[in-house]
Amino acid sequence: MEPTAGAALGDEESIMVLPPARTRDEAFVYLDLTPCGQCGSVEVDWRHGIAQADGELVSAYDGTCQGCAAEREYLFRLPAREHAGGTPNFGGAEPSELIDPGQWLDLADQLMSAVPTDDPRAADDSARFAAAAVAEVLKFVPPGAAAVPPELFWSGAGRQVYDEQPGRFRCDRLQVVLDTYSGVS
């Protein structure tokens, strides 16, 4: 299922509400993966609040793009239930409706490729976040399946990661990566 592209509230034509952000951490990952439509920057000091759209309460994130000063705002449906957990906390047992498995695995790759060698605490944080991102990929594997099905990659970026190496989305390989990243910290 493909999430609707986020629209700034300044677009008077329509206010689009994205699928639920299961947690604030998941919303921030989505925002970091969604560059400014004007300049391509992802640098924004986001503010969070609750708003109303089409008679529904929604989670709202807004801020000013640091690259071009464009106002940005994204609205997410509220999750059906709270998802308590540690840091990072991306959500419960269900897979994300915002971020596809290829995007999650790419995030894990980026985090681990940028692990600082001279800062053990930052390295632990990167490994913990990368492990949580890989755990998110595993949530897309249907019960009894050996891999994430190709039809579950809805974003261009996620689909590219899958197309380049579909074998990386097999359960056995994902579990090895998860165990490795979990053992780094």
PDB file of C-alpha atoms in Angstrom:
ATOM      1  CA  MET A   1       0.000   0.000   0.000  1.00  0.00           C
ATOM      2  CA  GLU A   2       1.406   3.346  -1.004  1.00  0.00           C
ATOM      3  CA  PRO A   3       1.073   6.315   1.298  1.00  0.00           C
ATOM      4  CA  THR A   4      -0.255   9.497  -0.206  1.00  0.00           C
ATOM      5  CA  ALA A   5       2.408  12.120  -0.696  1.00  0.00           C
ATOM      6  CA  GLY A   6       2.349  14.659   2.103  1.00  0.00           C
ATOM      7  CA  ALA A   7       1.051  18.098   1.287  1.00  0.00           C
ATOM      8  CA  ALA A   8       1.763  21.314   3.058  1.00  0.00           C
ATOM      9  CA  LEU A   9      -1.260  22.829   4.741  1.00  0.00           C
ATOM     10  CA  GLY A  10      -0.491  25.964   2.776  1.00  0.00           C
ATOM     11  CA  ASP A  11      -1.770  24.128  -0.303  1.00  0.00           C
ATOM     12  CA  GLU A  12      -5.370  25.296  -0.109  1.00  0.00           C
ATOM     13  CA  GLU A  13      -6.464  22.772  -2.742  1.00  0.00           C
ATOM     14  CA  SER A  14      -6.420  19.813  -0.397  1.00  0.00           C
ATOM     15  CA  ILE A  15      -5.165  18.631   2.908  1.00  0.00           C
ATOM     16  CA  MET A  16      -3.803  15.115   2.663  1.00  0.00           C
ATOM     17  CA  VAL A  17      -3.559  12.994   5.739  1.00  0.00           C
ATOM     18  CA  LEU A  18      -0.906  10.296   5.578  1.00  0.00           C
ATOM     19  CA  PRO A  19      -1.246   6.818   7.081  1.00  0.00           C
ATOM     20  CA  PRO A  20      -0.657   6.586  10.815  1.00  0.00           C
ATOM     21  CA  ALA A  21       2.720   7.310  12.296  1.00  0.00           C
ATOM     22  CA  ARG A  22       2.806   4.546  14.894  1.00  0.00           C
ATOM     23  CA  THR A  23       5.198   6.574  17.051  1.00  0.00           C
ATOM     24  CA  ARG A  24       6.974   9.891  17.046  1.00  0.00           C
ATOM     25  CA  ASP A  25      10.243   8.122  16.134  1.00  0.00           C
ATOM     26  CA  GLU A  26       8.600   6.650  13.020  1.00  0.00           C
ATOM     27  CA  ALA A  27       7.222  10.063  12.045  1.00  0.00           C
ATOM     28  CA  PHE A  28      10.698  11.592  12.300  1.00  0.00           C
ATOM     29  CA  VAL A  29      12.188   8.838  10.120  1.00  0.00           C
ATOM     30  CA  TYR A  30       9.498   9.531   7.509  1.00  0.00           C
ATOM     31  CA  LEU A  31      10.218  13.263   7.671  1.00  0.00           C
ATOM     32  CA  ASP A  32      13.962  12.633   7.318  1.00  0.00           C
ATOM     33  CA  LEU A  33      13.260  10.489   4.242  1.00  0.00           C
ATOM     34  CA  THR A  34      11.014  13.139   2.660  1.00  0.00           C
ATOM     35  CA  PRO A  35      13.031  16.021   1.193  1.00  0.00           C
ATOM     36  CA  CYS A  36      11.669  19.493   0.543  1.00  0.00           C
ATOM     37  CA  GLY A  37       9.850  19.669  -2.771  1.00  0.00           C
ATOM     38  CA  GLN A  38      11.429  23.061  -3.463  1.00  0.00           C
ATOM     39  CA  CYS A  39      15.128  22.454  -2.788  1.00  0.00           C
ATOM     40  CA  GLY A  40      15.583  18.810  -1.759  1.00  0.00           C
ATOM     41  CA  SER A  41      16.814  19.572   1.767  1.00  0.00           C
ATOM     42  CA  VAL A  42      15.689  17.484   4.724  1.00  0.00           C
ATOM     43  CA  GLU A  43      16.941  20.005   7.272  1.00  0.00           C
ATOM     44  CA  VAL A  44      13.931  21.241   9.249  1.00  0.00           C
ATOM     45  CA  ASP A  45      13.414  21.956  12.938  1.00  0.00           C
ATOM     46  CA  TRP A  46      10.097  20.143  13.212  1.00  0.00           C
ATOM     47  CA  ARG A  47       7.408  21.153  15.692  1.00  0.00           C
ATOM     48  CA  HIS A  48       4.822  18.583  16.710  1.00  0.00           C
ATOM     49  CA  GLY A  49       1.240  19.025  17.762  1.00  0.00           C
ATOM     50  CA  ILE A  50      -2.266  17.710  17.358  1.00  0.00           C
ATOM     51  CA  ALA A  51      -4.535  19.242  14.728  1.00  0.00           C
ATOM     52  CA  GLN A  52      -7.873  18.546  13.125  1.00  0.00           C
ATOM     53  CA  ALA A  53      -8.344  17.574   9.486  1.00  0.00           C
ATOM     54  CA  ASP A  54     -11.656  16.566   7.976  1.00  0.00           C
ATOM     55  CA  GLY A  55     -13.154  16.337  11.470  1.00  0.00           C
ATOM     56  CA  GLU A  56     -10.452  13.949  12.704  1.00  0.00           C
ATOM     57  CA  LEU A  57      -7.650  14.514  15.154  1.00  0.00           C
ATOM     58  CA  VAL A  58      -4.281  14.079  13.468  1.00  0.00           C
ATOM     59  CA  SER A  59      -0.652  14.300  14.451  1.00  0.00           C
ATOM     60  CA  ALA A  60       0.868  17.405  12.817  1.00  0.00           C
ATOM     61  CA  TYR A  61       4.525  18.187  12.137  1.00  0.00           C
ATOM     62  CA  ASP A  62       5.491  21.566  10.728  1.00  0.00           C
ATOM     63  CA  GLY A  63       8.602  23.624  10.245  1.00  0.00           C
ATOM     64  CA  THR A  64      10.602  25.829   7.919  1.00  0.00           C
ATOM     65  CA  CYS A  65      13.016  24.285   5.440  1.00  0.00           C
ATOM     66  CA  GLN A  66      16.533  25.399   6.285  1.00  0.00           C
ATOM     67  CA  GLY A  67      17.523  25.142   2.632  1.00  0.00           C
ATOM     68  CA  CYS A  68      14.956  27.472   1.042  1.00  0.00           C
ATOM     69  CA  ALA A  69      12.671  28.728   3.853  1.00  0.00           C
ATOM     70  CA  ALA A  70       9.629  26.879   2.450  1.00  0.00           C
ATOM     71  CA  GLU A  71       6.992  26.104   5.071  1.00  0.00           C
ATOM     72  CA  ARG A  72       6.459  22.361   5.393  1.00  0.00           C
ATOM     73  CA  GLU A  73       3.691  20.506   7.211  1.00  0.00           C
ATOM     74  CA  TYR A  74       2.710  16.862   7.329  1.00  0.00           C
ATOM     75  CA  LEU A  75      -0.364  15.328   8.917  1.00  0.00           C
ATOM     76  CA  PHE A  76      -0.509  11.707  10.033  1.00  0.00           C
ATOM     77  CA  ARG A  77      -3.503   9.698  11.147  1.00  0.00           C
ATOM     78  CA  LEU A  78      -3.218   8.780  14.787  1.00  0.00           C
ATOM     79  CA  PRO A  79      -2.422   5.108  15.445  1.00  0.00           C
ATOM     80  CA  ALA A  80      -5.195   2.841  16.670  1.00  0.00           C
ATOM     81  CA  ARG A  81      -3.252   2.301  19.897  1.00  0.00           C
ATOM     82  CA  GLU A  82      -0.185   3.600  21.693  1.00  0.00           C
ATOM     83  CA  HIS A  83       3.100   1.791  21.145  1.00  0.00           C
ATOM     84  CA  ALA A  84       5.204   1.943  24.282  1.00  0.00           C
ATOM     85  CA  GLY A  85       8.806   0.964  24.029  1.00  0.00           C
ATOM     86  CA  GLY A  86      12.409   1.999  24.336  1.00  0.00           C
ATOM     87  CA  THR A  87      14.495   4.194  22.105  1.00  0.00           C
ATOM     88  CA  PRO A  88      14.114   3.986  19.234  1.00  0.00           C
ATOM     89  CA  ASN A  89      10.448   3.092  19.216  1.00  0.00           C
ATOM     90  CA  PHE A  90       9.136   2.738  15.690  1.00  0.00           C
ATOM     91  CA  GLY A  91       5.920   0.877  16.485  1.00  0.00           C
ATOM     92  CA  GLY A  92       4.242  -2.339  17.475  1.00  0.00           C
ATOM     93  CA  ALA A  93       4.178  -5.744  15.796  1.00  0.00           C
ATOM     94  CA  GLU A  94       2.460  -4.514  12.635  1.00  0.00           C
ATOM     95  CA  PRO A  95       4.526  -3.236   9.698  1.00  0.00           C
ATOM     96  CA  SER A  96       4.780   0.441   8.892  1.00  0.00           C
ATOM     97  CA  GLU A  97       2.297   2.027   6.526  1.00  0.00           C
ATOM     98  CA  LEU A  98       4.624   5.015   5.997  1.00  0.00           C
ATOM     99  CA  ILE A  99       8.028   3.496   5.316  1.00  0.00           C
ATOM    100  CA  ASP A 100       8.509   0.441   3.142  1.00  0.00           C
ATOM    101  CA  PRO A 101      10.963  -2.399   3.869  1.00  0.00           C
ATOM    102  CA  GLY A 102      13.543  -1.165   1.361  1.00  0.00           C
ATOM    103  CA  GLN A 103      13.611   2.257   2.985  1.00  0.00           C
ATOM    104  CA  TRP A 104      14.059   0.684   6.430  1.00  0.00           C
ATOM    105  CA  LEU A 105      16.968  -1.477   5.245  1.00  0.00           C
ATOM    106  CA  ASP A 106      18.570   1.472   3.463  1.00  0.00           C
ATOM    107  CA  LEU A 107      18.286   3.487   6.685  1.00  0.00           C
ATOM    108  CA  ALA A 108      20.034   0.686   8.593  1.00  0.00           C
ATOM    109  CA  ASP A 109      22.791   0.603   5.957  1.00  0.00           C
ATOM    110  CA  GLN A 110      23.287   4.365   6.166  1.00  0.00           C
ATOM    111  CA  LEU A 111      23.423   4.318   9.957  1.00  0.00           C
ATOM    112  CA  MET A 112      26.015   1.544  10.032  1.00  0.00           C
ATOM    113  CA  SER A 113      28.142   3.071   7.279  1.00  0.00           C
ATOM    114  CA  ALA A 114      28.401   6.287   9.289  1.00  0.00           C
ATOM    115  CA  VAL A 115      29.267   4.695  12.650  1.00  0.00           C
ATOM    116  CA  PRO A 116      31.868   6.914  14.309  1.00  0.00           C
ATOM    117  CA  THR A 117      34.926   4.896  15.286  1.00  0.00           C
ATOM    118  CA  ASP A 118      36.106   7.388  17.887  1.00  0.00           C
ATOM    119  CA  ASP A 119      32.833   7.752  19.821  1.00  0.00           C
ATOM    120  CA  PRO A 120      31.632   4.496  21.424  1.00  0.00           C
ATOM    121  CA  ARG A 121      28.367   6.019  22.642  1.00  0.00           C
ATOM    122  CA  ALA A 122      27.471   7.336  19.173  1.00  0.00           C
ATOM    123  CA  ALA A 123      28.460   3.963  17.693  1.00  0.00           C
ATOM    124  CA  ASP A 124      26.132   2.210  20.145  1.00  0.00           C
ATOM    125  CA  ASP A 125      23.306   4.600  19.252  1.00  0.00           C
ATOM    126  CA  SER A 126      23.816   4.034  15.515  1.00  0.00           C
ATOM    127  CA  ALA A 127      23.875   0.260  15.972  1.00  0.00           C
ATOM    128  CA  ARG A 128      20.741   0.326  18.151  1.00  0.00           C
ATOM    129  CA  PHE A 129      18.847   2.410  15.575  1.00  0.00           C
ATOM    130  CA  ALA A 130      20.113   0.249  12.701  1.00  0.00           C
ATOM    131  CA  ALA A 131      19.021  -2.926  14.512  1.00  0.00           C
ATOM    132  CA  ALA A 132      15.570  -1.411  15.131  1.00  0.00           C
ATOM    133  CA  ALA A 133      15.317  -0.512  11.422  1.00  0.00           C
ATOM    134  CA  VAL A 134      16.167  -4.110  10.420  1.00  0.00           C
ATOM    135  CA  ALA A 135      13.573  -5.367  12.925  1.00  0.00           C
ATOM    136  CA  GLU A 136      11.062  -3.177  11.067  1.00  0.00           C
ATOM    137  CA  VAL A 137      11.944  -4.913   7.787  1.00  0.00           C
ATOM    138  CA  LEU A 138      11.217  -8.303   9.375  1.00  0.00           C
ATOM    139  CA  LYS A 139       7.682  -7.136  10.253  1.00  0.00           C
ATOM    140  CA  PHE A 140       6.880  -7.167   6.519  1.00  0.00           C
ATOM    141  CA  VAL A 141       7.533 -10.907   6.213  1.00  0.00           C
ATOM    142  CA  PRO A 142       4.177 -12.739   6.239  1.00  0.00           C
ATOM    143  CA  PRO A 143       3.871 -15.698   8.632  1.00  0.00           C
ATOM    144  CA  GLY A 144       5.499 -18.774   7.119  1.00  0.00           C
ATOM    145  CA  ALA A 145       7.152 -16.832   4.290  1.00  0.00           C
ATOM    146  CA  ALA A 146      10.883 -16.932   3.646  1.00  0.00           C
ATOM    147  CA  ALA A 147      11.237 -13.314   2.508  1.00  0.00           C
ATOM    148  CA  VAL A 148       9.579  -9.937   2.178  1.00  0.00           C
ATOM    149  CA  PRO A 149       7.259 -10.158  -0.866  1.00  0.00           C
ATOM    150  CA  PRO A 150       8.232  -7.823  -3.744  1.00  0.00           C
ATOM    151  CA  GLU A 151       4.802  -6.179  -3.840  1.00  0.00           C
ATOM    152  CA  LEU A 152       5.402  -4.634  -0.394  1.00  0.00           C
ATOM    153  CA  PHE A 153       7.963  -2.160  -1.768  1.00  0.00           C
ATOM    154  CA  TRP A 154       5.913   0.912  -2.691  1.00  0.00           C
ATOM    155  CA  SER A 155       8.428   3.770  -2.674  1.00  0.00           C
ATOM    156  CA  GLY A 156      10.869   4.394  -5.503  1.00  0.00           C
ATOM    157  CA  ALA A 157      13.803   4.412  -3.081  1.00  0.00           C
ATOM    158  CA  GLY A 158      12.699   1.212  -1.350  1.00  0.00           C
ATOM    159  CA  ARG A 159      12.018  -0.530  -4.641  1.00  0.00           C
ATOM    160  CA  GLN A 160      15.510   0.372  -5.862  1.00  0.00           C
ATOM    161  CA  VAL A 161      17.093  -1.219  -2.769  1.00  0.00           C
ATOM    162  CA  TYR A 162      15.049  -4.366  -3.392  1.00  0.00           C
ATOM    163  CA  ASP A 163      15.785  -4.482  -7.128  1.00  0.00           C
ATOM    164  CA  GLU A 164      19.539  -4.144  -6.547  1.00  0.00           C
ATOM    165  CA  GLN A 165      19.711  -7.089  -4.113  1.00  0.00           C
ATOM    166  CA  PRO A 166      16.419  -8.926  -3.532  1.00  0.00           C
ATOM    167  CA  GLY A 167      18.231 -11.672  -1.588  1.00  0.00           C
ATOM    168  CA  ARG A 168      18.898  -9.216   1.238  1.00  0.00           C
ATOM    169  CA  PHE A 169      15.189  -9.424   2.108  1.00  0.00           C
ATOM    170  CA  ARG A 170      15.241 -13.130   2.950  1.00  0.00           C
ATOM    171  CA  CYS A 171      14.427 -13.814   6.610  1.00  0.00           C
ATOM    172  CA  ASP A 172      17.617 -15.745   7.267  1.00  0.00           C
ATOM    173  CA  ARG A 173      19.820 -12.902   5.972  1.00  0.00           C
ATOM    174  CA  LEU A 174      17.812 -10.236   7.767  1.00  0.00           C
ATOM    175  CA  GLN A 175      18.119 -12.164  11.024  1.00  0.00           C
ATOM    176  CA  VAL A 176      21.913 -12.367  10.663  1.00  0.00           C
ATOM    177  CA  VAL A 177      22.079  -8.610  10.048  1.00  0.00           C
ATOM    178  CA  LEU A 178      19.797  -7.935  13.026  1.00  0.00           C
ATOM    179  CA  ASP A 179      21.899 -10.159  15.285  1.00  0.00           C
ATOM    180  CA  THR A 180      25.090  -8.515  14.062  1.00  0.00           C
ATOM    181  CA  TYR A 181      23.841  -4.967  14.610  1.00  0.00           C
ATOM    182  CA  SER A 182      22.397  -5.922  17.994  1.00  0.00           C
ATOM    183  CA  GLY A 183      25.770  -7.338  19.023  1.00  0.00           C
ATOM    184  CA  VAL A 184      27.665  -4.182  18.079  1.00  0.00           C
ATOM    185  CA  SER A 185      26.280  -2.161  20.981  1.00  0.00           C
TER     186      SER A 185
END
